mmCIF file of C-alpha atoms and ligand atoms in Angstrom:
data_model
loop_
_atom_site.group_PDB
_atom_site.id
_atom_site.type_symbol
_atom_site.label_atom_id
_atom_site.label_comp_id
_atom_site.label_asym_id
_atom_site.label_seq_id
_atom_site.Cartn_x
_atom_site.Cartn_y
_atom_site.Cartn_z
ATOM 1 C CA UNK P 3 43.799 84.240 121.950
ATOM 2 C CA UNK P 4 40.963 83.017 119.735
ATOM 3 C CA UNK P 5 41.729 85.487 116.942
ATOM 4 C CA UNK P 6 45.361 84.384 116.713
ATOM 5 C CA UNK P 7 44.365 80.734 116.897
ATOM 6 C CA UNK P 8 41.837 81.233 114.094
ATOM 7 C CA UNK P 9 44.456 82.859 111.872
ATOM 8 C CA UNK P 10 46.963 80.089 112.567
ATOM 9 C CA UNK P 11 44.390 77.488 111.613
ATOM 10 C CA UNK P 12 43.284 79.417 108.538
ATOM 11 C CA UNK P 13 46.844 79.794 107.292
ATOM 12 C CA UNK P 14 47.754 76.299 108.469
ATOM 13 C CA UNK P 15 50.864 77.486 110.338
ATOM 14 C CA UNK P 16 52.303 76.846 113.775
ATOM 15 C CA UNK P 17 53.118 79.367 116.517
ATOM 16 C CA UNK P 18 56.644 80.394 115.524
ATOM 17 C CA UNK P 19 55.812 80.704 111.827
ATOM 18 C CA UNK P 20 52.770 82.801 112.707
ATOM 19 C CA UNK P 21 54.942 85.387 114.504
ATOM 20 C CA UNK P 22 57.443 85.439 111.617
ATOM 21 C CA UNK P 23 54.532 86.159 109.273
ATOM 22 C CA UNK P 24 53.328 88.984 111.559
ATOM 23 C CA UNK P 25 56.861 90.400 111.656
ATOM 24 C CA UNK P 26 56.968 90.276 107.852
ATOM 25 C CA UNK P 27 53.661 92.134 107.626
ATOM 26 C CA UNK P 28 54.913 94.793 110.042
ATOM 27 C CA UNK P 29 58.314 95.295 108.405
ATOM 28 C CA UNK P 30 56.878 95.054 104.878
ATOM 29 C CA UNK P 31 54.185 97.611 105.717
ATOM 30 C CA UNK P 32 56.660 100.015 107.218
ATOM 31 C CA UNK P 33 59.073 99.572 104.278
ATOM 32 C CA UNK P 34 56.330 100.274 101.745
ATOM 33 C CA UNK P 35 55.279 103.420 103.702
ATOM 34 C CA UNK P 36 58.848 104.741 103.735
ATOM 35 C CA UNK P 37 59.441 103.924 100.071
ATOM 36 C CA UNK P 38 56.189 105.561 99.139
ATOM 37 C CA UNK P 39 57.030 108.790 101.017
ATOM 38 C CA UNK P 40 60.539 108.796 99.572
ATOM 39 C CA UNK P 41 59.345 108.432 95.970
ATOM 40 C CA UNK P 42 56.517 110.931 96.271
ATOM 41 C CA UNK P 43 58.793 113.493 97.919
ATOM 42 C CA UNK P 44 60.866 113.414 94.726
ATOM 43 C CA UNK P 45 57.822 114.521 92.759
ATOM 44 C CA UNK P 46 55.756 116.690 95.104
ATOM 45 C CA UNK P 47 57.156 119.854 96.677
ATOM 46 C CA UNK P 48 54.615 119.823 99.487
ATOM 47 C CA UNK P 49 52.157 117.383 101.002
ATOM 48 C CA UNK P 50 49.119 118.856 99.320
ATOM 49 C CA UNK P 51 45.808 117.150 98.380
ATOM 50 C CA UNK P 52 47.357 115.610 95.236
ATOM 51 C CA UNK P 53 50.097 114.020 97.369
ATOM 52 C CA UNK P 54 47.505 112.401 99.627
ATOM 53 C CA UNK P 55 45.466 111.297 96.624
ATOM 54 C CA UNK P 56 48.401 109.492 95.029
ATOM 55 C CA UNK P 57 49.836 108.167 98.307
ATOM 56 C CA UNK P 58 47.364 105.293 98.921
ATOM 57 C CA UNK P 59 47.571 104.245 95.284
ATOM 58 C CA UNK P 60 51.359 104.035 95.422
ATOM 59 C CA UNK P 61 51.238 102.312 98.772
ATOM 60 C CA UNK P 62 48.914 99.626 97.404
ATOM 61 C CA UNK P 63 51.288 98.978 94.515
ATOM 62 C CA UNK P 64 54.439 98.958 96.656
ATOM 63 C CA UNK P 65 53.069 96.936 99.565
ATOM 64 C CA UNK P 66 53.142 93.440 97.977
ATOM 65 C CA UNK P 67 56.673 93.969 96.663
ATOM 66 C CA UNK P 68 57.898 95.215 100.045
ATOM 67 C CA UNK P 69 56.311 92.325 101.892
ATOM 68 C CA UNK P 70 57.746 89.780 99.428
ATOM 69 C CA UNK P 71 61.160 91.426 99.753
ATOM 70 C CA UNK P 72 61.084 91.257 103.560
ATOM 71 C CA UNK P 73 59.777 87.670 103.449
ATOM 72 C CA UNK P 74 63.104 86.565 101.908
ATOM 73 C CA UNK P 75 64.841 87.592 105.114
ATOM 74 C CA UNK P 76 62.255 86.176 107.508
ATOM 75 C CA UNK P 77 62.163 82.858 105.635
ATOM 76 C CA UNK P 78 58.488 83.283 104.729
ATOM 77 C CA UNK P 79 58.798 83.755 100.970
ATOM 78 C CA UNK P 80 56.811 80.611 100.140
ATOM 79 C CA UNK P 81 53.979 81.603 102.464
ATOM 80 C CA UNK P 82 53.731 85.132 101.056
ATOM 81 C CA UNK P 83 53.989 83.942 97.456
ATOM 82 C CA UNK P 84 50.921 81.744 98.064
ATOM 83 C CA UNK P 85 49.186 84.385 100.195
ATOM 84 C CA UNK P 86 49.629 87.189 97.662
ATOM 85 C CA UNK P 87 48.552 85.006 94.757
ATOM 86 C CA UNK P 88 45.368 84.113 96.662
ATOM 87 C CA UNK P 89 44.710 87.775 97.495
ATOM 88 C CA UNK P 90 45.403 88.671 93.848
ATOM 89 C CA UNK P 91 43.025 85.951 92.711
ATOM 90 C CA UNK P 92 40.283 87.364 94.924
ATOM 91 C CA UNK P 93 40.855 90.998 93.999
ATOM 92 C CA UNK P 94 41.252 90.427 90.270
ATOM 93 C CA UNK P 95 38.689 87.655 90.057
ATOM 94 C CA UNK P 96 40.884 84.765 88.948
ATOM 95 C CA UNK P 97 39.556 81.706 90.746
ATOM 96 C CA UNK P 98 37.574 84.075 92.911
ATOM 97 C CA UNK P 99 35.005 81.502 93.925
ATOM 98 C CA UNK P 100 37.490 79.975 96.349
ATOM 99 C CA UNK P 101 38.326 81.252 99.795
ATOM 100 C CA UNK P 102 40.842 79.938 102.279
ATOM 101 C CA UNK P 103 39.682 77.169 104.562
ATOM 102 C CA UNK P 104 38.139 78.076 107.883
ATOM 103 C CA UNK P 105 38.377 75.919 110.919
ATOM 104 C CA UNK P 106 35.608 74.431 112.986
ATOM 105 C CA UNK P 107 35.662 71.686 115.518
ATOM 106 C CA UNK P 108 32.222 70.257 116.009
ATOM 107 C CA UNK P 109 30.012 68.571 113.515
ATOM 108 C CA UNK P 110 26.323 69.379 113.097
ATOM 109 C CA UNK P 111 26.233 72.992 114.222
ATOM 110 C CA UNK P 112 29.070 73.927 111.934
ATOM 111 C CA UNK P 113 27.943 72.508 108.647
ATOM 112 C CA UNK P 114 26.606 75.815 107.429
ATOM 113 C CA UNK P 115 29.857 77.514 108.439
ATOM 114 C CA UNK P 116 31.724 74.957 106.382
ATOM 115 C CA UNK P 117 29.669 75.406 103.282
ATOM 116 C CA UNK P 118 29.650 79.186 103.662
ATOM 117 C CA UNK P 119 33.391 79.307 104.132
ATOM 118 C CA UNK P 120 34.086 77.088 101.165
ATOM 119 C CA UNK P 121 31.313 77.795 98.742
ATOM 120 C CA UNK P 122 32.370 76.552 95.357
ATOM 121 C CA UNK P 123 30.097 76.477 92.406
ATOM 122 C CA UNK P 124 30.850 74.789 89.172
ATOM 123 C CA UNK P 125 28.786 72.780 86.784
ATOM 124 C CA UNK P 126 31.756 70.515 86.001
ATOM 125 C CA UNK P 127 32.644 67.784 88.486
ATOM 126 C CA UNK P 128 35.239 68.420 91.148
ATOM 127 C CA UNK P 129 37.849 65.731 90.650
ATOM 128 C CA UNK P 130 39.285 64.350 93.844
ATOM 129 C CA UNK P 131 42.224 62.031 94.455
ATOM 130 C CA UNK P 132 42.297 59.692 97.434
ATOM 131 C CA UNK P 133 45.745 58.867 98.796
ATOM 132 C CA UNK P 134 45.625 55.551 100.669
ATOM 133 C CA UNK P 135 48.005 52.707 101.402
ATOM 134 C CA UNK P 136 45.925 50.311 103.458
ATOM 135 C CA UNK P 137 42.749 48.298 103.170
ATOM 136 C CA UNK P 138 40.911 51.325 101.904
ATOM 137 C CA UNK P 139 37.650 51.008 103.795
ATOM 138 C CA UNK P 140 37.401 54.810 104.015
ATOM 139 C CA UNK P 141 38.242 55.137 100.330
ATOM 140 C CA UNK P 142 35.422 52.708 99.485
ATOM 141 C CA UNK P 143 32.924 54.676 101.607
ATOM 142 C CA UNK P 144 33.912 57.940 99.910
ATOM 143 C CA UNK P 145 33.774 56.467 96.408
ATOM 144 C CA UNK P 146 30.364 54.945 97.053
ATOM 145 C CA UNK P 147 29.011 58.086 98.687
ATOM 146 C CA UNK P 148 29.798 60.163 95.624
ATOM 147 C CA UNK P 149 28.661 57.433 93.237
ATOM 148 C CA UNK P 150 25.297 57.778 94.939
ATOM 149 C CA UNK P 151 23.244 60.791 95.760
ATOM 150 C CA UNK P 152 25.760 62.465 98.026
ATOM 151 C CA UNK P 153 25.470 65.931 96.543
ATOM 152 C CA UNK P 154 21.973 65.765 95.082
ATOM 153 C CA UNK P 155 20.999 69.120 96.471
ATOM 154 C CA UNK P 156 23.928 71.099 95.085
ATOM 155 C CA UNK P 157 25.000 72.021 91.595
ATOM 156 C CA UNK P 158 28.484 70.634 92.155
ATOM 157 C CA UNK P 159 29.353 67.055 91.423
ATOM 158 C CA UNK P 160 32.246 65.293 93.053
ATOM 159 C CA UNK P 161 34.094 62.473 91.372
ATOM 160 C CA UNK P 162 36.815 60.264 92.815
ATOM 161 C CA UNK P 163 39.043 60.258 89.742
ATOM 162 C CA UNK P 164 42.307 58.869 91.047
ATOM 163 C CA UNK P 165 43.621 56.575 93.770
ATOM 164 C CA UNK P 166 47.209 57.293 94.782
ATOM 165 C CA UNK P 167 49.001 54.509 96.631
ATOM 166 C CA UNK P 168 52.532 53.603 97.706
ATOM 167 C CA UNK P 169 51.979 49.918 98.536
ATOM 168 C CA UNK P 170 51.782 47.664 95.460
ATOM 169 C CA UNK P 171 49.472 45.072 97.059
ATOM 170 C CA UNK P 172 47.319 47.397 99.156
ATOM 171 C CA UNK P 173 43.629 46.516 99.441
ATOM 172 C CA UNK P 174 42.678 49.962 98.180
ATOM 173 C CA UNK P 175 44.051 49.062 94.723
ATOM 174 C CA UNK P 176 41.573 46.185 94.434
ATOM 175 C CA UNK P 177 38.789 48.618 95.322
ATOM 176 C CA UNK P 178 39.992 51.013 92.615
ATOM 177 C CA UNK P 179 39.999 48.155 90.088
ATOM 178 C CA UNK P 180 36.509 47.086 91.106
ATOM 179 C CA UNK P 181 35.254 50.647 90.694
ATOM 180 C CA UNK P 182 37.180 51.329 87.484
ATOM 181 C CA UNK P 183 39.138 54.218 89.003
ATOM 182 C CA UNK P 184 42.651 54.950 87.659
ATOM 183 C CA UNK P 185 45.519 54.430 90.099
ATOM 184 C CA UNK P 186 48.916 56.007 90.536
ATOM 185 C CA UNK P 187 51.562 53.947 92.326
ATOM 186 C CA UNK P 188 54.140 56.319 93.742
ATOM 187 C CA UNK P 189 57.721 56.005 94.902
ATOM 188 C CA UNK P 190 59.166 57.726 97.928
ATOM 189 C CA UNK P 191 62.001 59.711 96.322
ATOM 190 C CA UNK P 192 59.904 61.077 93.531
ATOM 191 C CA UNK P 193 57.094 61.874 95.936
ATOM 192 C CA UNK P 194 59.466 63.807 98.191
ATOM 193 C CA UNK P 195 60.949 65.786 95.309
ATOM 194 C CA UNK P 196 58.037 66.405 92.928
ATOM 195 C CA UNK P 197 54.964 65.579 95.000
ATOM 196 C CA UNK P 198 53.633 64.138 91.703
ATOM 197 C CA UNK P 199 52.089 67.566 91.194
ATOM 198 C CA UNK P 200 52.260 67.262 87.415
ATOM 199 C CA UNK P 201 50.415 63.922 87.376
ATOM 200 C CA UNK P 202 47.760 65.339 89.693
ATOM 201 C CA UNK P 203 47.370 68.432 87.551
ATOM 202 C CA UNK P 204 47.190 66.319 84.399
ATOM 203 C CA UNK P 205 44.324 64.381 85.976
ATOM 204 C CA UNK P 206 42.598 67.727 86.815
ATOM 205 C CA UNK P 207 42.654 66.856 90.520
ATOM 206 C CA UNK P 208 41.317 69.769 92.569
ATOM 207 C CA UNK P 209 40.981 68.229 96.004
ATOM 208 C CA UNK P 210 43.127 65.629 97.788
ATOM 209 C CA UNK P 211 41.898 63.327 100.527
ATOM 210 C CA UNK P 212 44.355 61.339 102.635
ATOM 211 C CA UNK P 213 42.634 58.218 103.946
ATOM 212 C CA UNK P 214 45.194 55.968 105.581
ATOM 213 C CA UNK P 215 48.244 57.442 103.860
ATOM 214 C CA UNK P 216 51.359 57.385 106.011
ATOM 215 C CA UNK P 217 54.011 59.354 104.146
ATOM 216 C CA UNK P 218 54.552 62.979 105.003
ATOM 217 C CA UNK P 219 53.143 65.246 102.302
ATOM 218 C CA UNK P 220 56.069 67.227 100.816
ATOM 219 C CA UNK P 221 56.007 71.002 100.848
ATOM 220 C CA UNK P 222 55.903 71.128 97.044
ATOM 221 C CA UNK P 223 52.537 69.340 97.074
ATOM 222 C CA UNK P 224 51.175 71.282 100.057
ATOM 223 C CA UNK P 225 51.999 74.546 98.290
ATOM 224 C CA UNK P 226 50.634 73.442 94.908
ATOM 225 C CA UNK P 227 47.342 72.466 96.538
ATOM 226 C CA UNK P 228 46.808 75.476 98.786
ATOM 227 C CA UNK P 229 43.157 76.443 98.253
ATOM 228 C CA UNK P 230 42.933 78.806 95.295
ATOM 229 C CA UNK P 231 46.158 77.699 93.587
ATOM 230 C CA UNK P 232 45.882 77.254 89.844
ATOM 231 C CA UNK P 233 45.688 73.721 88.431
ATOM 232 C CA UNK P 234 47.963 74.249 85.437
ATOM 233 C CA UNK P 235 46.424 74.075 82.049
ATOM 234 C CA UNK P 236 42.996 72.980 83.199
ATOM 235 C CA UNK P 237 39.994 74.870 81.935
ATOM 236 C CA UNK P 238 36.558 73.881 83.121
ATOM 237 C CA UNK P 239 33.638 75.533 81.393
ATOM 238 C CA UNK P 240 35.925 78.333 80.323
ATOM 239 C CA UNK P 241 36.988 78.966 83.942
ATOM 240 C CA UNK P 242 40.367 78.249 85.330
ATOM 241 C CA UNK P 243 40.502 75.242 87.585
ATOM 242 C CA UNK P 244 41.772 75.881 91.103
ATOM 243 C CA UNK P 245 42.782 73.700 94.018
ATOM 244 C CA UNK P 246 40.457 73.277 96.952
ATOM 245 C CA UNK P 247 43.018 71.902 99.399
ATOM 246 C CA UNK P 248 44.272 68.694 101.007
ATOM 247 C CA UNK P 249 42.624 67.025 103.987
ATOM 248 C CA UNK P 250 43.484 64.056 106.183
ATOM 249 C CA UNK P 251 41.619 61.857 108.629
ATOM 250 C CA UNK P 252 43.314 60.908 111.902
ATOM 251 C CA UNK P 253 41.987 58.189 114.232
ATOM 252 C CA UNK P 254 42.166 60.253 117.456
ATOM 253 C CA UNK P 255 41.209 63.623 118.851
ATOM 254 C CA UNK P 256 44.018 65.909 117.703
ATOM 255 C CA UNK P 257 46.093 67.675 118.901
ATOM 256 C CA UNK P 258 46.512 64.664 121.228
ATOM 257 C CA UNK P 259 47.898 61.391 119.866
ATOM 258 C CA UNK P 260 49.156 62.805 116.593
ATOM 259 C CA UNK P 261 52.506 63.371 114.923
ATOM 260 C CA UNK P 262 55.167 61.182 113.392
ATOM 261 C CA UNK P 263 54.800 57.500 114.261
ATOM 262 C CA UNK P 264 51.256 57.916 115.579
ATOM 263 C CA UNK P 265 49.238 55.789 113.191
ATOM 264 C CA UNK P 266 47.101 52.629 113.173
ATOM 265 C CA UNK P 267 46.912 50.618 116.371
ATOM 266 C CA UNK P 268 49.735 52.662 117.955
ATOM 267 C CA UNK P 269 47.253 55.486 118.366
ATOM 268 C CA UNK P 270 44.654 53.304 120.052
ATOM 269 C CA UNK P 271 47.279 51.669 122.298
ATOM 270 C CA UNK P 272 48.435 55.099 123.449
ATOM 271 C CA UNK P 273 44.876 56.279 124.094
ATOM 272 C CA UNK P 274 44.094 53.191 126.197
ATOM 273 C CA UNK P 275 47.436 53.319 128.046
ATOM 274 C CA UNK P 276 46.755 56.941 129.004
ATOM 275 C CA UNK P 277 43.406 55.916 130.530
ATOM 276 C CA UNK P 278 41.416 58.265 128.271
ATOM 277 C CA UNK P 279 37.660 58.074 128.677
ATOM 278 C CA UNK P 280 37.075 59.387 125.202
ATOM 279 C CA UNK P 281 38.639 59.092 121.763
ATOM 280 C CA UNK P 282 37.438 59.926 118.278
ATOM 281 C CA UNK P 283 38.325 61.120 114.815
ATOM 282 C CA UNK P 284 39.748 64.343 113.451
ATOM 283 C CA UNK P 285 39.425 65.573 109.880
ATOM 284 C CA UNK P 286 41.924 68.362 109.280
ATOM 285 C CA UNK P 287 43.701 70.416 106.617
ATOM 286 C CA UNK P 288 47.130 69.162 105.681
ATOM 287 C CA UNK P 289 50.264 71.258 106.033
ATOM 288 C CA UNK P 290 53.957 70.335 105.989
ATOM 289 C CA UNK P 291 53.818 68.890 109.505
ATOM 290 C CA UNK P 292 52.225 65.607 110.522
ATOM 291 C CA UNK P 293 48.688 66.097 111.890
ATOM 292 C CA UNK P 294 49.082 69.836 112.539
ATOM 293 C CA UNK P 295 46.783 71.533 110.018
ATOM 294 C CA UNK P 296 43.590 73.332 111.039
ATOM 295 C CA UNK P 297 40.840 71.107 112.386
ATOM 296 C CA UNK P 298 37.707 70.837 110.246
ATOM 297 C CA UNK P 299 35.671 68.245 112.093
ATOM 298 C CA UNK P 300 35.826 66.019 115.163
ATOM 299 C CA UNK P 301 33.516 63.299 116.442
ATOM 300 C CA UNK P 302 33.963 61.355 119.649
ATOM 301 C CA UNK P 303 33.334 57.889 121.082
ATOM 302 C CA UNK P 304 33.561 56.487 124.575
ATOM 303 C CA UNK P 305 36.566 54.441 125.689
ATOM 304 C CA UNK P 306 35.555 51.832 128.285
ATOM 305 C CA UNK P 307 37.789 49.754 130.552
ATOM 306 C CA UNK P 308 37.202 46.580 128.530
ATOM 307 C CA UNK P 309 38.346 48.241 125.281
ATOM 308 C CA UNK P 310 41.376 46.825 123.483
ATOM 309 C CA UNK P 311 43.183 48.545 120.585
ATOM 310 C CA UNK P 312 41.106 46.347 118.247
ATOM 311 C CA UNK P 313 37.704 47.184 119.740
ATOM 312 C CA UNK P 314 38.605 50.857 119.848
ATOM 313 C CA UNK P 315 39.743 50.669 116.212
ATOM 314 C CA UNK P 316 36.299 49.302 115.288
ATOM 315 C CA UNK P 317 34.560 52.217 117.023
ATOM 316 C CA UNK P 318 36.854 54.685 115.280
ATOM 317 C CA UNK P 319 36.293 53.099 111.882
ATOM 318 C CA UNK P 320 32.528 53.338 112.400
ATOM 319 C CA UNK P 321 32.893 57.072 113.100
ATOM 320 C CA UNK P 322 35.127 57.537 110.064
ATOM 321 C CA UNK P 323 32.731 55.711 107.773
ATOM 322 C CA UNK P 324 29.805 57.764 109.033
ATOM 323 C CA UNK P 325 31.422 61.203 108.849
ATOM 324 C CA UNK P 326 34.281 61.375 106.343
ATOM 325 C CA UNK P 327 32.346 61.458 103.067
ATOM 326 C CA UNK P 328 29.604 63.836 104.338
ATOM 327 C CA UNK P 329 32.297 66.213 105.613
ATOM 328 C CA UNK P 330 33.944 66.221 102.176
ATOM 329 C CA UNK P 331 30.550 66.881 100.626
ATOM 330 C CA UNK P 332 30.015 69.856 102.947
ATOM 331 C CA UNK P 333 33.445 71.240 102.108
ATOM 332 C CA UNK P 334 32.890 70.948 98.371
ATOM 333 C CA UNK P 335 29.149 71.417 98.115
HETATM 334 C C1 GRF V 1 41.966 55.099 109.283
HETATM 335 O O1 GRF V 1 41.744 54.692 110.597
HETATM 336 C C2 GRF V 1 42.458 56.521 109.255
HETATM 337 O O2 GRF V 1 42.058 57.261 110.353
HETATM 338 C C3 GRF V 1 43.940 56.360 109.293
HETATM 339 O O3 GRF V 1 44.202 55.198 108.552
HETATM 340 C C4 GRF V 1 43.091 54.331 108.636
HETATM 341 C C5 GRF V 1 42.748 53.864 107.250
HETATM 342 O O4 GRF V 1 41.835 52.835 107.277
HETATM 343 N N1 GRF V 1 44.583 57.542 108.804
HETATM 344 P P1 GRF V 1 41.235 52.244 105.938
HETATM 345 O O5 GRF V 1 42.392 51.764 105.080
HETATM 346 O O6 GRF V 1 40.461 53.325 105.269
HETATM 347 O O7 GRF V 1 40.377 51.108 106.363
#
């Protein structure tokens, strides 16, 4: 069902987790209703108008605690912690300019949906970090797009402020040097345990772009960069800085040809071996699973019988270079 699919993409969760979340909502709601009745029955002798006046107020206060309590048992505590803090932020106005990402799958017609769904406004620049471990051609395109007039028409400015890399001699590091952008060379154990969240927060990074980065993003980083999460200690123009999410680009049309081990020419080999007539690119939100987050944008190209993994890679790169930076601009603009 479309509604369920939309929610799964918005929350960036798979099928089984979605139903555990629904179960938590149901049990948490019912627990808060029972608790509320129990407590009010201690005070009120009958269910008069005052009872019904106080009831919704009590229910609203008890509901988040009940849901969090139940989420321990359904294994969804992390999800609800993030969910309730985002709801709290919206209701009480902390970081209220951010809403959760919405999912769309086709390019031109959806651009207004994208900017409506993620309308951020800030006079200070939005600092982004690009995670890359390869040649960095996408990183270069993004850097140069935002060096130029990419967001002329909006009040927001975007700045690539950090390049994160796990390969000491990767081409992307030379690009960072050429452009005068600070770099962070990361190691696998520390990445898996800390996600380098502190370093990213210290650099005021609000948005993360994976452009040819092969390591799985650890849960600690995914959670810290859920849209709307606070960037510790950072104040921009007197307003608290909040995360705007993590996105990735994949060189195929997800959900096909994605997942662990599906990267680089392996993807194009698989597409050609399967006799596909079409391939393309997918820009998507990042969650704890490889290539499974909600899809933001897709663009396609033809696969012809004379195509080799190399010729297909060239077509895919051309699509990436044309669409990646403008899609980021739409998300942040
Ligand atoms: C791109 O094809 C991207 O889809 C994939 O890794 C590649 C990176 O290429 N995730 P480059 O280093 O940006 O040239």
